[in-house]
XYZ file of C-alpha atoms in Angstrom:
150
model
C -22.989 -15.773 -9.371
C -19.481 -17.270 -9.621
C -18.498 -19.352 -6.616
C -14.697 -18.912 -7.103
C -12.994 -17.056 -4.199
C -11.636 -13.551 -4.781
C -7.955 -13.543 -5.570
C -6.014 -12.757 -2.566
C -3.215 -10.176 -2.789
C -0.705 -12.865 -1.601
C -1.534 -15.097 -4.622
C -1.146 -12.454 -7.249
C 1.868 -10.809 -8.827
C 1.555 -7.309 -10.299
C 2.873 -5.542 -13.433
C 2.487 -2.370 -15.303
C 3.345 -1.921 -18.907
C 3.592 1.424 -20.907
C 1.663 1.307 -24.284
C 2.991 4.556 -25.606
C 5.812 5.073 -27.976
C 9.283 5.715 -26.673
C 9.835 9.237 -25.967
C 5.989 10.033 -25.791
C 4.398 11.195 -22.581
C 3.220 8.061 -20.712
C -0.633 8.094 -20.855
C -1.775 4.548 -21.675
C -0.878 1.710 -19.387
C -1.732 -1.997 -19.102
C -2.259 -3.232 -15.398
C -1.681 -7.005 -15.143
C -2.347 -9.347 -12.404
C -1.042 -12.920 -12.566
C -2.372 -15.825 -10.541
C 0.819 -16.959 -8.778
C -1.141 -19.160 -6.292
C -2.001 -22.886 -6.654
C -5.943 -22.522 -6.924
C -8.207 -20.877 -9.352
C -9.518 -17.551 -8.168
C -11.466 -14.592 -9.653
C -10.479 -10.822 -10.127
C -13.760 -9.034 -9.686
C -14.986 -6.019 -11.207
C -12.296 -3.341 -11.931
C -9.286 -2.059 -10.107
C -9.899 0.987 -8.014
C -6.980 3.117 -9.068
C -5.382 6.046 -7.137
C -2.742 7.855 -9.156
C -0.383 9.372 -6.538
C -0.738 10.564 -3.042
C -2.491 13.777 -3.957
C -5.308 12.076 -5.900
C -8.789 13.431 -4.951
C -10.624 10.339 -6.038
C -10.147 7.052 -7.710
C -9.789 6.998 -11.605
C -13.280 6.963 -13.329
C -14.522 3.608 -14.682
C -15.203 3.105 -18.512
C -18.640 1.555 -17.965
C -18.724 0.355 -21.527
C -15.788 -1.810 -20.994
C -17.706 -4.372 -18.867
C -16.811 -7.807 -20.375
C -19.892 -9.430 -18.902
C -17.704 -12.331 -17.892
C -15.655 -12.581 -14.715
C -11.968 -12.875 -14.970
C -11.261 -16.326 -13.538
C -7.564 -17.114 -13.252
C -6.162 -20.641 -13.025
C -2.697 -20.734 -11.595
C -0.451 -18.862 -14.097
C -3.323 -16.978 -15.825
C -3.480 -13.155 -16.204
C -6.188 -10.568 -16.006
C -5.536 -7.108 -17.461
C -7.170 -3.618 -17.005
C -6.303 -0.598 -19.270
C -5.570 2.510 -17.594
C -5.638 6.096 -19.202
C -3.527 8.288 -16.828
C -4.403 11.657 -18.523
C -7.199 12.507 -20.762
C -6.271 16.173 -21.545
C -8.569 17.449 -18.674
C -7.700 20.245 -16.142
C -6.173 19.708 -12.660
C -2.950 18.257 -13.821
C -0.561 16.936 -11.181
C 2.363 14.570 -10.784
C 1.942 11.058 -9.445
C 4.844 8.894 -8.263
C 2.708 5.903 -7.310
C -0.085 3.690 -8.774
C -2.213 2.268 -6.105
C -4.900 -0.260 -6.717
C -7.590 -1.875 -4.443
C -9.013 -5.274 -5.651
C -12.910 -5.632 -5.346
C -14.641 -8.589 -3.665
C -17.484 -10.660 -5.094
C -20.195 -8.300 -4.050
C -20.269 -5.241 -6.130
C -18.460 -2.374 -4.488
C -16.902 -4.522 -1.733
C -13.162 -4.504 -1.008
C -10.881 -7.466 -1.179
C -7.571 -5.960 -0.634
C -5.768 -3.136 1.081
C -4.252 -0.623 -1.323
C -1.651 -2.437 -3.430
C 1.263 -0.454 -4.958
C 1.740 -1.447 -8.693
C 5.139 -0.855 -10.251
C 5.695 2.357 -12.210
C 6.024 1.819 -15.914
C 9.672 2.553 -16.227
C 9.320 6.213 -15.315
C 9.510 7.911 -11.964
C 6.629 10.347 -12.465
C 3.311 10.344 -14.280
C 1.598 13.447 -15.471
C -2.093 12.784 -14.744
C -5.318 14.679 -14.775
C -8.881 14.295 -13.898
C -9.592 12.691 -17.383
C -8.090 9.438 -16.414
C -10.098 6.238 -17.026
C -9.709 2.544 -16.245
C -11.467 -0.675 -17.655
C -12.882 -3.532 -15.961
C -10.568 -6.592 -15.461
C -10.523 -8.930 -18.450
C -8.417 -11.597 -19.688
C -7.649 -10.617 -23.281
C -5.213 -7.627 -22.937
C -6.054 -6.350 -26.419
C -9.693 -6.051 -25.546
C -8.869 -3.978 -22.527
C -6.468 -1.734 -24.568
C -9.144 -1.180 -27.268
C -11.090 1.140 -24.758
C -8.303 3.673 -24.170
C -6.007 3.717 -27.158
C -8.114 6.041 -29.107
C -8.323 8.441 -26.176
């Protein structure tokens, strides 16, 4: 078990990057947290993502994305999670927000209130119940590998 404290919301900065070609529907996103504090901390598990105020449930986890290593962040380091906002399923709706809850050290615990991540250069996302998210991991390319073929 890692003895590093969970990263506090106040010590993190948040970014969202669109991974789709310009002009394509926004489906593949990279969520990034950066340790803006002055102590090493850990981003545990995966982000619990809600897409829009009308979301019925958090986005499902890609269990196979477990990196088996915690995302420990020294000051200035980043952790990434890949987010597929629509997987071609039913129940399509529009989302105007991306909200994330950080997890604590204990599996399933909560370490933050809902945090609004910035929208990826668009005002609205078309989402559905096929959305998926990865665990937090430090190499962004590894996180993206789990969603770019979906």
